[in-house]
Short mmCIF file of C-alpha atoms in Angstrom, two decimals:
data_model
loop_
_atom_site.label_atom_id
_atom_site.label_comp_id
_atom_site.label_asym_id
_atom_site.label_seq_id
_atom_site.Cartn_x
_atom_site.Cartn_y
_atom_site.Cartn_z
CA MET A 1 12.99 -28.37 -39.38
CA ASN A 2 14.53 -29.26 -42.72
CA ALA A 3 16.81 -32.27 -43.02
CA SER A 4 20.40 -31.48 -42.07
CA LEU A 5 23.39 -32.37 -44.21
CA LYS A 6 26.32 -34.63 -43.43
CA PRO A 7 29.83 -33.35 -44.23
CA ASP A 8 29.73 -35.29 -47.51
CA GLY A 9 26.58 -33.41 -48.57
CA THR A 10 24.17 -36.29 -48.08
CA THR A 11 21.01 -35.95 -46.01
CA LEU A 12 21.21 -36.72 -42.32
CA GLN A 13 18.57 -39.17 -41.14
CA GLN A 14 15.74 -37.81 -39.02
CA VAL A 15 14.09 -40.27 -36.67
CA LYS A 16 10.31 -40.42 -37.07
CA LEU A 17 7.41 -40.93 -34.71
CA LEU A 18 5.07 -43.90 -35.03
CA ILE A 19 1.43 -42.88 -34.60
CA ASP A 20 -1.52 -45.09 -35.52
CA GLY A 21 0.60 -47.28 -37.78
CA GLN A 22 2.08 -44.35 -39.72
CA TRP A 23 5.64 -43.04 -39.68
CA VAL A 24 5.25 -39.34 -38.91
CA GLU A 25 7.76 -36.53 -39.35
CA SER A 26 7.63 -34.49 -36.17
CA GLN A 27 6.68 -30.82 -36.38
CA THR A 28 8.77 -29.99 -33.33
CA SER A 29 11.38 -27.24 -33.24
CA GLU A 30 13.60 -29.22 -30.84
CA TRP A 31 15.96 -31.84 -32.27
CA HIS A 32 18.87 -33.63 -30.63
CA ASP A 33 21.89 -35.31 -32.21
CA ILE A 34 22.40 -39.07 -32.02
CA THR A 35 26.18 -39.36 -31.80
CA ASN A 36 28.57 -42.27 -32.21
CA PRO A 37 30.36 -42.24 -28.82
CA ALA A 38 33.60 -43.57 -30.32
CA THR A 39 33.92 -40.97 -33.09
CA GLN A 40 31.48 -38.12 -32.25
CA GLN A 41 29.98 -38.57 -35.72
CA VAL A 42 26.36 -37.44 -35.79
CA LEU A 43 24.39 -40.45 -37.00
CA ALA A 44 20.91 -38.91 -37.03
CA LYS A 45 18.66 -36.39 -35.36
CA VAL A 46 15.84 -37.29 -32.99
CA PRO A 47 12.81 -35.05 -32.38
CA PHE A 48 11.44 -34.06 -29.01
CA ALA A 49 7.77 -34.61 -29.81
CA THR A 50 5.21 -31.86 -29.33
CA THR A 51 2.38 -32.16 -26.85
CA ASP A 52 -0.08 -32.61 -29.71
CA GLU A 53 2.00 -35.45 -31.16
CA VAL A 54 2.14 -37.27 -27.82
CA ASP A 55 -1.61 -36.79 -27.43
CA ALA A 56 -2.15 -38.20 -30.93
CA ALA A 57 -0.08 -41.31 -30.13
CA ILE A 58 -2.00 -41.92 -26.90
CA GLU A 59 -5.36 -41.37 -28.61
CA ALA A 60 -4.39 -43.82 -31.35
CA ALA A 61 -3.52 -46.41 -28.72
CA HIS A 62 -6.81 -45.73 -26.92
CA ARG A 63 -8.85 -46.27 -30.10
CA ALA A 64 -6.91 -49.40 -31.05
CA PHE A 65 -7.48 -50.93 -27.62
CA GLN A 66 -11.22 -51.20 -28.27
CA THR A 67 -10.63 -53.86 -30.92
CA TRP A 68 -7.21 -55.24 -29.94
CA LYS A 69 -8.47 -56.35 -26.52
CA LEU A 70 -10.97 -58.60 -28.35
CA THR A 71 -8.34 -60.12 -30.66
CA PRO A 72 -8.12 -63.90 -30.09
CA ILE A 73 -5.18 -64.89 -27.96
CA GLY A 74 -3.96 -67.23 -30.68
CA ALA A 75 -3.69 -64.31 -33.11
CA ARG A 76 -1.61 -62.37 -30.59
CA MET A 77 0.64 -65.38 -30.06
CA ARG A 78 1.24 -65.78 -33.77
CA ILE A 79 2.38 -62.16 -34.05
CA MET A 80 4.91 -62.79 -31.28
CA LEU A 81 6.10 -65.95 -33.05
CA LYS A 82 6.63 -63.95 -36.23
CA LEU A 83 8.39 -61.17 -34.32
CA GLN A 84 10.89 -63.51 -32.68
CA ALA A 85 11.70 -65.04 -36.07
CA LEU A 86 12.25 -61.60 -37.60
CA ILE A 87 14.50 -60.49 -34.73
CA ARG A 88 16.65 -63.59 -35.20
CA GLU A 89 16.86 -62.93 -38.93
CA HIS A 90 17.93 -59.30 -38.52
CA SER A 91 19.91 -59.45 -35.26
CA LYS A 92 23.32 -58.96 -36.90
CA ARG A 93 22.16 -55.81 -38.68
CA ILE A 94 20.52 -54.41 -35.55
CA ALA A 95 23.68 -55.15 -33.54
CA GLN A 96 25.76 -53.08 -35.94
CA VAL A 97 23.44 -50.10 -35.50
CA LEU A 98 23.29 -50.59 -31.73
CA SER A 99 27.08 -50.68 -31.47
CA ALA A 100 27.44 -47.51 -33.54
CA GLU A 101 24.96 -45.45 -31.53
CA GLN A 102 25.58 -46.87 -28.05
CA GLY A 103 29.26 -47.87 -28.13
CA LYS A 104 28.92 -51.52 -27.11
CA THR A 105 31.06 -54.20 -28.65
CA ILE A 106 29.32 -56.16 -31.39
CA ALA A 107 29.22 -59.24 -29.16
CA ASP A 108 27.66 -57.28 -26.31
CA ALA A 109 25.16 -55.68 -28.69
CA GLU A 110 24.13 -59.13 -29.89
CA GLY A 111 23.73 -60.15 -26.25
CA ASP A 112 21.56 -57.08 -25.65
CA ILE A 113 19.27 -58.19 -28.47
CA PHE A 114 19.25 -61.84 -27.40
CA ARG A 115 18.19 -61.13 -23.81
CA GLY A 116 15.27 -59.13 -25.18
CA LEU A 117 14.49 -61.87 -27.69
CA GLU A 118 14.09 -64.32 -24.81
CA VAL A 119 11.20 -62.22 -23.50
CA VAL A 120 9.56 -62.19 -26.94
CA GLU A 121 9.86 -65.98 -26.99
CA HIS A 122 8.22 -66.12 -23.57
CA ALA A 123 5.41 -63.89 -24.87
CA CYS A 124 4.70 -66.63 -27.41
CA SER A 125 3.39 -68.66 -24.43
CA ILE A 126 0.83 -66.05 -23.46
CA GLY A 127 -1.95 -68.58 -23.99
CA SER A 128 -0.93 -70.39 -20.83
CA LEU A 129 0.56 -67.38 -19.00
CA GLN A 130 -2.72 -65.45 -19.11
CA MET A 131 -4.94 -68.28 -17.94
CA GLY A 132 -7.29 -67.69 -15.04
CA GLU A 133 -8.42 -70.12 -12.35
CA PHE A 134 -11.58 -72.19 -11.97
CA ALA A 135 -13.22 -73.79 -8.96
CA GLU A 136 -16.29 -75.97 -9.51
CA ASN A 137 -19.20 -76.20 -7.07
CA VAL A 138 -17.91 -73.72 -4.49
CA ALA A 139 -21.51 -73.78 -3.22
CA GLY A 140 -24.55 -75.70 -4.35
CA GLY A 141 -24.41 -75.50 -8.15
CA VAL A 142 -22.14 -72.45 -7.99
CA ASP A 143 -18.83 -72.14 -9.89
CA THR A 144 -16.21 -69.40 -9.51
CA TYR A 145 -13.54 -68.50 -12.02
CA THR A 146 -11.15 -65.67 -12.77
CA LEU A 147 -10.30 -63.90 -16.01
CA ARG A 148 -7.01 -62.07 -16.62
CA GLN A 149 -8.02 -59.18 -18.86
CA PRO A 150 -5.92 -56.37 -20.40
CA ILE A 151 -5.96 -53.01 -18.64
CA GLY A 152 -5.75 -50.58 -21.58
CA VAL A 153 -3.07 -48.21 -22.87
CA CYS A 154 0.37 -48.79 -21.33
CA ALA A 155 3.54 -46.73 -21.65
CA GLY A 156 7.22 -47.61 -21.53
CA ILE A 157 10.21 -45.33 -20.88
CA THR A 158 13.54 -46.98 -21.67
CA PRO A 159 17.22 -46.16 -20.93
CA PHE A 160 20.26 -45.71 -23.17
CA ASN A 161 22.27 -48.65 -21.90
CA PHE A 162 20.05 -51.42 -23.31
CA PRO A 163 18.25 -49.98 -26.37
CA ALA A 164 17.17 -53.45 -27.55
CA MET A 165 16.66 -55.52 -24.41
CA ILE A 166 14.60 -53.11 -22.32
CA PRO A 167 12.07 -52.15 -25.03
CA LEU A 168 11.67 -55.89 -25.69
CA TRP A 169 11.04 -56.39 -21.97
CA MET A 170 8.11 -54.01 -22.28
CA PHE A 171 5.98 -53.80 -25.40
CA PRO A 172 5.84 -57.49 -26.49
CA MET A 173 4.40 -58.71 -23.17
CA ALA A 174 2.04 -55.74 -22.90
CA ILE A 175 0.73 -56.29 -26.43
CA ALA A 176 0.54 -60.06 -26.03
CA CYS A 177 -1.68 -59.53 -22.98
CA GLY A 178 -4.11 -57.52 -25.13
CA ASN A 179 -3.03 -53.98 -24.25
CA THR A 180 -1.87 -51.20 -26.55
CA PHE A 181 1.41 -49.40 -26.01
CA VAL A 182 3.18 -46.05 -26.29
CA LEU A 183 6.97 -46.38 -26.20
CA LYS A 184 9.46 -43.60 -25.46
CA PRO A 185 12.97 -44.85 -26.25
CA SER A 186 16.10 -43.15 -24.97
CA GLU A 187 16.77 -40.02 -26.97
CA GLN A 188 20.48 -40.87 -26.93
CA ASP A 189 20.29 -44.08 -28.98
CA PRO A 190 16.83 -44.81 -30.43
CA LEU A 191 17.92 -46.17 -33.83
CA SER A 192 18.18 -49.83 -32.87
CA THR A 193 14.92 -49.58 -30.92
CA MET A 194 13.20 -48.24 -34.03
CA LEU A 195 14.48 -51.18 -36.07
CA LEU A 196 12.78 -53.52 -33.58
CA VAL A 197 9.58 -51.50 -33.86
CA GLU A 198 9.71 -51.82 -37.65
CA LEU A 199 9.97 -55.59 -37.24
CA ALA A 200 6.96 -55.56 -34.89
CA LEU A 201 4.88 -53.88 -37.59
CA GLU A 202 6.15 -56.38 -40.16
CA ALA A 203 5.15 -59.18 -37.80
CA GLY A 204 1.56 -57.96 -37.91
CA VAL A 205 1.07 -55.56 -35.00
CA PRO A 206 -1.99 -53.53 -36.13
CA PRO A 207 -2.08 -49.73 -36.42
CA GLY A 208 -2.31 -47.99 -33.07
CA VAL A 209 -1.40 -51.04 -31.01
CA LEU A 210 2.24 -49.91 -30.83
CA ASN A 211 3.16 -46.22 -31.01
CA VAL A 212 6.49 -44.44 -30.52
CA VAL A 213 7.24 -40.91 -29.36
CA HIS A 214 10.62 -39.32 -28.58
CA GLY A 215 11.62 -36.65 -26.13
CA GLY A 216 12.71 -35.69 -22.65
CA LYS A 217 11.04 -34.73 -19.39
CA GLU A 218 7.97 -33.10 -20.94
CA VAL A 219 7.13 -36.25 -22.89
CA VAL A 220 7.79 -38.45 -19.86
CA ASP A 221 5.51 -36.30 -17.70
CA LYS A 222 2.77 -36.44 -20.33
CA LEU A 223 2.88 -40.23 -20.34
CA CYS A 224 2.70 -40.27 -16.53
CA THR A 225 -0.32 -37.98 -16.33
CA HIS A 226 -2.51 -38.61 -19.39
CA PRO A 227 -5.88 -40.08 -18.33
CA HIS A 228 -5.85 -42.78 -21.03
CA ILE A 229 -2.56 -44.28 -19.78
CA LYS A 230 -3.24 -47.06 -17.28
CA ALA A 231 0.28 -48.35 -16.54
CA VAL A 232 3.83 -47.01 -16.85
CA SER A 233 6.98 -49.12 -17.01
CA PHE A 234 10.31 -47.36 -16.44
CA VAL A 235 13.96 -48.42 -16.41
CA GLY A 236 16.69 -45.86 -15.78
CA SER A 237 18.29 -43.60 -13.20
CA THR A 238 17.11 -43.36 -9.61
CA ALA A 239 16.30 -39.64 -9.85
CA VAL A 240 14.08 -40.00 -12.92
CA GLY A 241 12.63 -43.31 -11.74
CA THR A 242 11.52 -41.82 -8.44
CA HIS A 243 9.93 -38.89 -10.28
CA VAL A 244 8.09 -41.24 -12.66
CA TYR A 245 6.86 -43.43 -9.81
CA ASP A 246 5.59 -40.48 -7.76
CA LEU A 247 4.00 -38.59 -10.66
CA ALA A 248 2.35 -41.58 -12.33
CA GLY A 249 1.22 -42.98 -8.99
CA LYS A 250 -0.43 -39.68 -8.05
CA HIS A 251 -2.37 -39.90 -11.32
CA GLY A 252 -3.66 -43.38 -10.61
CA LYS A 253 -1.32 -45.41 -12.82
CA ARG A 254 0.20 -48.76 -12.13
CA VAL A 255 3.96 -48.21 -12.07
CA GLN A 256 7.03 -50.40 -12.17
CA SER A 257 10.23 -48.40 -11.82
CA MET A 258 13.57 -50.18 -12.05
CA MET A 259 16.32 -47.79 -10.99
CA GLY A 260 19.92 -47.47 -9.82
CA ALA A 261 22.18 -50.00 -8.17
CA LYS A 262 25.41 -50.64 -6.32
CA ASN A 263 25.95 -54.35 -6.84
CA HIS A 264 28.34 -56.19 -4.55
CA ALA A 265 30.25 -59.38 -5.22
CA VAL A 266 31.39 -61.12 -2.07
CA VAL A 267 34.43 -63.38 -2.52
CA LEU A 268 35.27 -66.09 0.00
CA PRO A 269 38.80 -67.55 0.03
CA ASP A 270 37.51 -71.03 -0.87
CA ALA A 271 36.09 -69.81 -4.21
CA ASN A 272 37.46 -71.09 -7.51
CA ARG A 273 40.09 -68.40 -7.96
CA GLU A 274 40.35 -68.28 -11.75
CA GLN A 275 36.62 -68.51 -12.38
CA ALA A 276 35.82 -65.86 -9.76
CA LEU A 277 38.40 -63.37 -11.03
CA ASN A 278 37.26 -63.78 -14.64
CA ALA A 279 33.66 -63.23 -13.57
CA LEU A 280 34.49 -60.12 -11.53
CA VAL A 281 36.45 -58.46 -14.31
CA GLY A 282 33.85 -59.29 -16.95
CA ALA A 283 30.94 -58.09 -14.83
CA GLY A 284 32.74 -54.99 -13.60
CA PHE A 285 34.13 -53.66 -16.86
CA GLY A 286 31.90 -55.16 -19.56
CA ALA A 287 29.73 -52.63 -21.42
CA ALA A 288 32.09 -49.99 -19.94
CA GLY A 289 30.32 -50.53 -16.62
CA GLN A 290 27.08 -49.11 -18.02
CA ARG A 291 24.79 -51.85 -16.74
CA CYS A 292 22.38 -51.51 -13.84
CA MET A 293 23.43 -55.06 -12.94
CA ALA A 294 27.18 -54.45 -13.31
CA THR A 295 29.37 -55.60 -10.43
CA SER A 296 30.72 -52.32 -9.11
CA VAL A 297 31.88 -53.41 -5.62
CA VAL A 298 34.08 -56.38 -4.75
CA VAL A 299 34.14 -57.47 -1.10
CA LEU A 300 37.19 -59.64 -0.41
CA VAL A 301 36.74 -61.80 2.70
CA GLY A 302 39.61 -63.08 4.84
CA ALA A 303 42.44 -64.61 2.85
CA ALA A 304 40.77 -63.57 -0.39
CA LYS A 305 42.27 -60.13 0.29
CA GLN A 306 45.44 -61.54 -1.25
CA TRP A 307 43.68 -61.77 -4.65
CA LEU A 308 43.84 -58.02 -5.31
CA PRO A 309 47.06 -58.15 -7.41
CA ASP A 310 45.55 -60.87 -9.61
CA LEU A 311 42.37 -58.84 -10.05
CA LYS A 312 44.43 -55.84 -11.12
CA ALA A 313 46.58 -57.89 -13.52
CA LEU A 314 43.54 -59.35 -15.22
CA ALA A 315 41.84 -55.96 -15.59
CA GLN A 316 45.01 -54.52 -17.15
CA LYS A 317 44.75 -57.01 -20.00
CA LEU A 318 41.39 -55.70 -21.23
CA LYS A 319 41.48 -53.96 -24.61
CA VAL A 320 39.87 -50.53 -24.82
CA ASN A 321 38.67 -49.61 -28.31
CA ALA A 322 35.63 -48.70 -30.38
CA GLY A 323 32.90 -51.31 -30.06
CA SER A 324 33.02 -51.99 -33.78
CA GLU A 325 36.67 -53.06 -33.64
CA PRO A 326 37.51 -56.78 -33.31
CA GLY A 327 38.86 -57.87 -29.95
CA THR A 328 37.44 -54.93 -28.01
CA ASP A 329 36.65 -55.60 -24.35
CA VAL A 330 35.71 -52.10 -23.19
CA GLY A 331 34.06 -49.58 -25.49
CA PRO A 332 33.32 -45.88 -24.95
CA LEU A 333 30.88 -44.31 -22.55
CA ILE A 334 27.63 -43.08 -24.07
CA SER A 335 28.46 -39.34 -24.02
CA LYS A 336 31.05 -36.72 -23.13
CA ARG A 337 28.89 -35.75 -20.18
CA ALA A 338 28.93 -39.34 -18.91
CA LYS A 339 32.73 -39.44 -19.25
CA GLU A 340 33.11 -36.17 -17.34
CA ARG A 341 30.97 -37.54 -14.52
CA VAL A 342 32.99 -40.76 -14.26
CA LEU A 343 36.28 -38.83 -14.27
CA SER A 344 34.94 -36.55 -11.53
CA LEU A 345 34.05 -39.53 -9.34
CA ILE A 346 37.46 -41.09 -9.89
CA GLU A 347 39.04 -37.82 -8.77
CA SER A 348 36.82 -37.80 -5.68
CA GLY A 349 38.04 -41.29 -4.79
CA ILE A 350 41.63 -40.14 -4.89
CA LYS A 351 40.90 -37.06 -2.79
CA GLU A 352 39.01 -39.10 -0.19
CA GLY A 353 41.94 -41.43 0.34
CA ALA A 354 41.22 -44.57 -1.69
CA LYS A 355 44.21 -46.17 -3.42
CA LEU A 356 44.05 -45.97 -7.22
CA GLU A 357 45.38 -49.39 -8.21
CA LEU A 358 44.60 -49.03 -11.92
CA ASP A 359 44.05 -45.66 -13.62
CA GLY A 360 41.97 -45.57 -16.79
CA ARG A 361 41.62 -41.80 -17.10
CA ASP A 362 44.22 -41.16 -19.78
CA VAL A 363 43.58 -44.09 -22.08
CA LYS A 364 44.33 -43.31 -25.75
CA VAL A 365 42.66 -45.16 -28.61
CA PRO A 366 44.47 -44.63 -31.96
CA GLY A 367 42.05 -43.61 -34.67
CA PHE A 368 39.35 -42.76 -32.13
CA GLU A 369 40.94 -39.86 -30.30
CA GLN A 370 37.58 -38.09 -29.87
CA GLY A 371 35.89 -41.08 -28.26
CA ASN A 372 34.38 -41.06 -24.76
CA PHE A 373 36.85 -43.63 -23.45
CA VAL A 374 37.71 -44.44 -19.85
CA GLY A 375 39.82 -47.51 -19.28
CA PRO A 376 39.35 -50.09 -16.52
CA THR A 377 39.87 -48.36 -13.18
CA LEU A 378 40.40 -50.14 -9.87
CA PHE A 379 40.34 -48.74 -6.33
CA SER A 380 41.36 -50.46 -3.09
CA GLY A 381 41.20 -49.18 0.46
CA VAL A 382 37.64 -47.99 -0.13
CA THR A 383 35.34 -47.18 2.77
CA THR A 384 31.56 -46.97 2.77
CA ASP A 385 31.48 -43.18 3.23
CA MET A 386 33.38 -42.42 0.01
CA GLN A 387 31.51 -41.12 -3.04
CA ILE A 388 32.91 -43.88 -5.21
CA TYR A 389 31.03 -46.29 -2.95
CA THR A 390 27.87 -44.35 -2.17
CA GLN A 391 27.14 -43.26 -5.76
CA GLU A 392 26.41 -45.37 -8.81
CA ILE A 393 29.37 -44.53 -11.06
CA PHE A 394 28.01 -46.17 -14.23
CA GLY A 395 31.45 -46.50 -15.75
CA PRO A 396 34.35 -49.00 -15.84
CA VAL A 397 35.30 -48.42 -12.20
CA LEU A 398 35.55 -51.28 -9.73
CA VAL A 399 35.98 -50.57 -6.00
CA VAL A 400 37.35 -53.11 -3.52
CA LEU A 401 36.48 -53.36 0.16
CA GLU A 402 37.90 -55.87 2.62
CA VAL A 403 36.30 -57.63 5.61
CA ASP A 404 37.28 -60.52 7.83
CA THR A 405 34.12 -62.66 7.87
CA LEU A 406 31.08 -63.57 5.81
CA ASP A 407 28.84 -62.07 8.50
CA GLN A 408 30.62 -58.74 8.09
CA ALA A 409 30.19 -58.95 4.31
CA ILE A 410 26.46 -59.65 4.62
CA ALA A 411 26.03 -56.72 7.02
CA LEU A 412 27.94 -54.44 4.62
CA VAL A 413 25.77 -55.37 1.64
CA ASN A 414 22.56 -55.09 3.64
CA SER A 415 23.46 -51.61 4.90
CA ASN A 416 23.72 -50.28 1.34
CA PRO A 417 20.46 -48.61 0.23
CA PHE A 418 20.38 -50.33 -3.17
CA GLY A 419 19.08 -53.85 -3.70
CA ASN A 420 19.31 -54.71 -7.38
CA GLY A 421 21.72 -57.65 -7.39
CA THR A 422 24.54 -59.30 -5.46
CA GLY A 423 26.76 -62.32 -5.84
CA LEU A 424 28.72 -64.72 -3.67
CA PHE A 425 31.75 -66.68 -4.86
CA THR A 426 32.37 -69.80 -2.82
CA GLN A 427 32.54 -73.59 -3.00
CA SER A 428 30.72 -73.98 0.32
CA GLY A 429 27.08 -74.92 0.11
CA ALA A 430 26.58 -73.89 3.74
CA ALA A 431 28.02 -70.44 3.09
CA ALA A 432 25.91 -70.06 -0.02
CA ARG A 433 22.73 -71.00 1.82
CA LYS A 434 23.51 -68.60 4.67
CA PHE A 435 24.17 -65.81 2.17
CA GLN A 436 21.01 -66.28 0.10
CA THR A 437 18.92 -66.53 3.27
CA GLU A 438 20.28 -63.49 5.09
CA ILE A 439 21.02 -61.09 2.24
CA ASP A 440 18.42 -58.35 1.68
CA VAL A 441 18.79 -57.96 -2.09
CA GLY A 442 16.26 -58.83 -4.78
CA GLN A 443 18.51 -60.88 -7.07
CA VAL A 444 21.23 -63.18 -5.80
CA GLY A 445 23.91 -65.00 -7.75
CA ILE A 446 25.91 -67.92 -6.41
CA ASN A 447 29.15 -68.00 -8.43
CA ILE A 448 27.30 -65.83 -10.97
CA PRO A 449 28.18 -62.12 -10.99
CA ILE A 450 25.19 -60.70 -12.92
CA PRO A 451 22.16 -62.63 -11.61
CA VAL A 452 19.57 -61.44 -14.13
CA PRO A 453 16.93 -64.19 -14.23
CA VAL A 454 15.73 -65.81 -17.43
CA PRO A 455 12.24 -64.70 -18.57
CA PHE A 456 10.45 -67.67 -17.01
CA PHE A 457 11.13 -65.89 -13.73
CA SER A 458 10.77 -62.18 -12.96
CA PHE A 459 13.32 -59.42 -12.53
CA THR A 460 13.14 -58.78 -8.78
CA GLY A 461 15.35 -55.89 -7.70
CA SER A 462 14.44 -54.46 -4.31
CA ARG A 463 14.81 -51.57 -1.85
CA GLY A 464 16.35 -48.45 -3.45
CA SER A 465 16.64 -50.15 -6.83
CA LYS A 466 12.95 -50.78 -7.44
CA LEU A 467 9.64 -49.03 -6.87
CA GLY A 468 6.43 -50.94 -7.46
CA ASP A 469 5.50 -54.47 -6.46
CA LEU A 470 5.73 -56.18 -9.84
CA GLY A 471 8.83 -56.46 -12.00
CA PRO A 472 9.35 -56.66 -15.77
CA TYR A 473 8.83 -59.95 -17.63
CA GLY A 474 7.97 -63.35 -16.20
CA LYS A 475 4.76 -64.09 -14.29
CA GLN A 476 4.88 -60.77 -12.47
CA VAL A 477 4.61 -58.73 -15.66
CA VAL A 478 1.50 -60.65 -16.74
CA GLN A 479 -0.04 -59.53 -13.45
CA PHE A 480 1.17 -55.98 -14.11
CA TYR A 481 -0.38 -55.80 -17.58
CA THR A 482 -3.69 -57.47 -16.68
CA GLN A 483 -6.52 -57.07 -14.21
CA THR A 484 -8.33 -59.95 -12.56
CA LYS A 485 -12.07 -60.28 -12.96
CA THR A 486 -13.80 -62.86 -10.76
CA VAL A 487 -17.01 -64.44 -12.00
CA THR A 488 -19.34 -66.42 -9.72
CA SER A 489 -22.09 -68.20 -11.65
CA ARG A 490 -25.07 -70.40 -11.02
CA TRP A 491 -27.37 -71.88 -13.67
CA PHE A 492 -30.86 -73.33 -13.26
CA ASP A 493 -32.83 -75.68 -15.38
CA ASP A 494 -36.61 -75.58 -15.55
CA ASP A 495 -37.02 -78.34 -12.95
CA SER A 496 -34.80 -76.73 -10.33
CA VAL A 497 -36.14 -76.52 -6.79
CA ASN A 498 -36.82 -72.91 -5.72
CA ASP A 499 -34.79 -72.15 -2.58
CA GLY A 500 -36.86 -69.08 -1.74
CA VAL A 501 -35.58 -65.67 -0.67
CA ASN A 502 -32.05 -65.64 0.85
CA THR A 503 -31.31 -62.48 2.87
CA THR A 504 -27.91 -63.65 4.14
CA ILE A 505 -24.56 -63.22 2.39
CA HIS A 506 -24.05 -66.98 2.20
CA LEU A 507 -24.36 -69.06 -0.92
CA ARG A 508 -26.40 -72.22 -0.46
#
């Protein structure tokens, strides 16, 4: 396909593939537009790679693994140190691109980059993270030790909502552990991801160690089934995540699949009122609700039911505008299709009897009339059988349920099939301890609405939000990207006493 033209006659950018250290123009016949969600301006075109191109990327990674796995760990660490410095240097520029293609506010885009940068910084400690264990003299003159060795070619499939953070959760740790990597960014907003990949090459990642392909289901399925791929990391929707987990698992891959969510925030009447309300509104409507860790359900307990008018008043103050505009609180949704889905779910809530406290369907943004905007929307009187509760809306819609006791709130949260994150707002240590002990959710916040752990720990969603035992980043991801080899050794000098033949399984 020849380069397209912008309305002003200039050439429209075409996103390239990265194969074996070379930027490659795809020979595909299928191209998709990358669109600014606030203006509908086409920013670039992204190719859906051919089967041969995906094969070439995987083969390049397979060849590169033969030498990269032998690269000294100090050399790998120094590349990560250089990468984190380059990301810091260019973060403002990347944030501008991210905001334009994804719709986030500039501040939120910078936060997206920073949370990924934290994982790169943690990868700089791979020298200690990848250490094995040693036990001396486990039997007479016998020592046992373990080695944590790379597993081979790994693949990552990333979502549209965090085009910087999620790729940085994946390829830096995989590469630092001595693996090679094939990355498939979201086809909706790959430009900021590609800027990070460029920085990785500048930092010294050798040819073939990091490769990038673009596409949809066919590319995803190829990554899940190719014999050279040893592990697949996925973040995205439940439907696709389940497919990836099943398909890759059937083909013998290690898989971590982080999927959908319905995150509850339980509010006790003794909570700090102002702090709790600010946290709920920020976590519910920030990033236009397009976070897998967004607070999408508020459970008001007892006298906290009286806080609903204050919650509504605070949400009404949020400014809806293009992410590039100063003072914006809520930007556009990623696509027209996403907006249509959110509007459909809002309509279902009305039809099923929930009370629409705040209606964001008809929000108008001067100068951005074509944008995919939905304003903050608030429902009360919600029950657990309504679609606005059972489905992940992935938009700026907050639903409120009411219960009388903390026990009822815990039972409500535990009966939901998702287990990504939950929060409790209280000033009672006893209530907090009861909640964190009895709640069946992978990530728990106490007076924190979005309990995403820092990279020293691991992302630990559970139940319907996660498939696979090991999560991204932290100690768990080092286990995911390495295999343990156990060595038991015994050495003899020339004067050693011969013990004779031993036909038992015991070491002496």
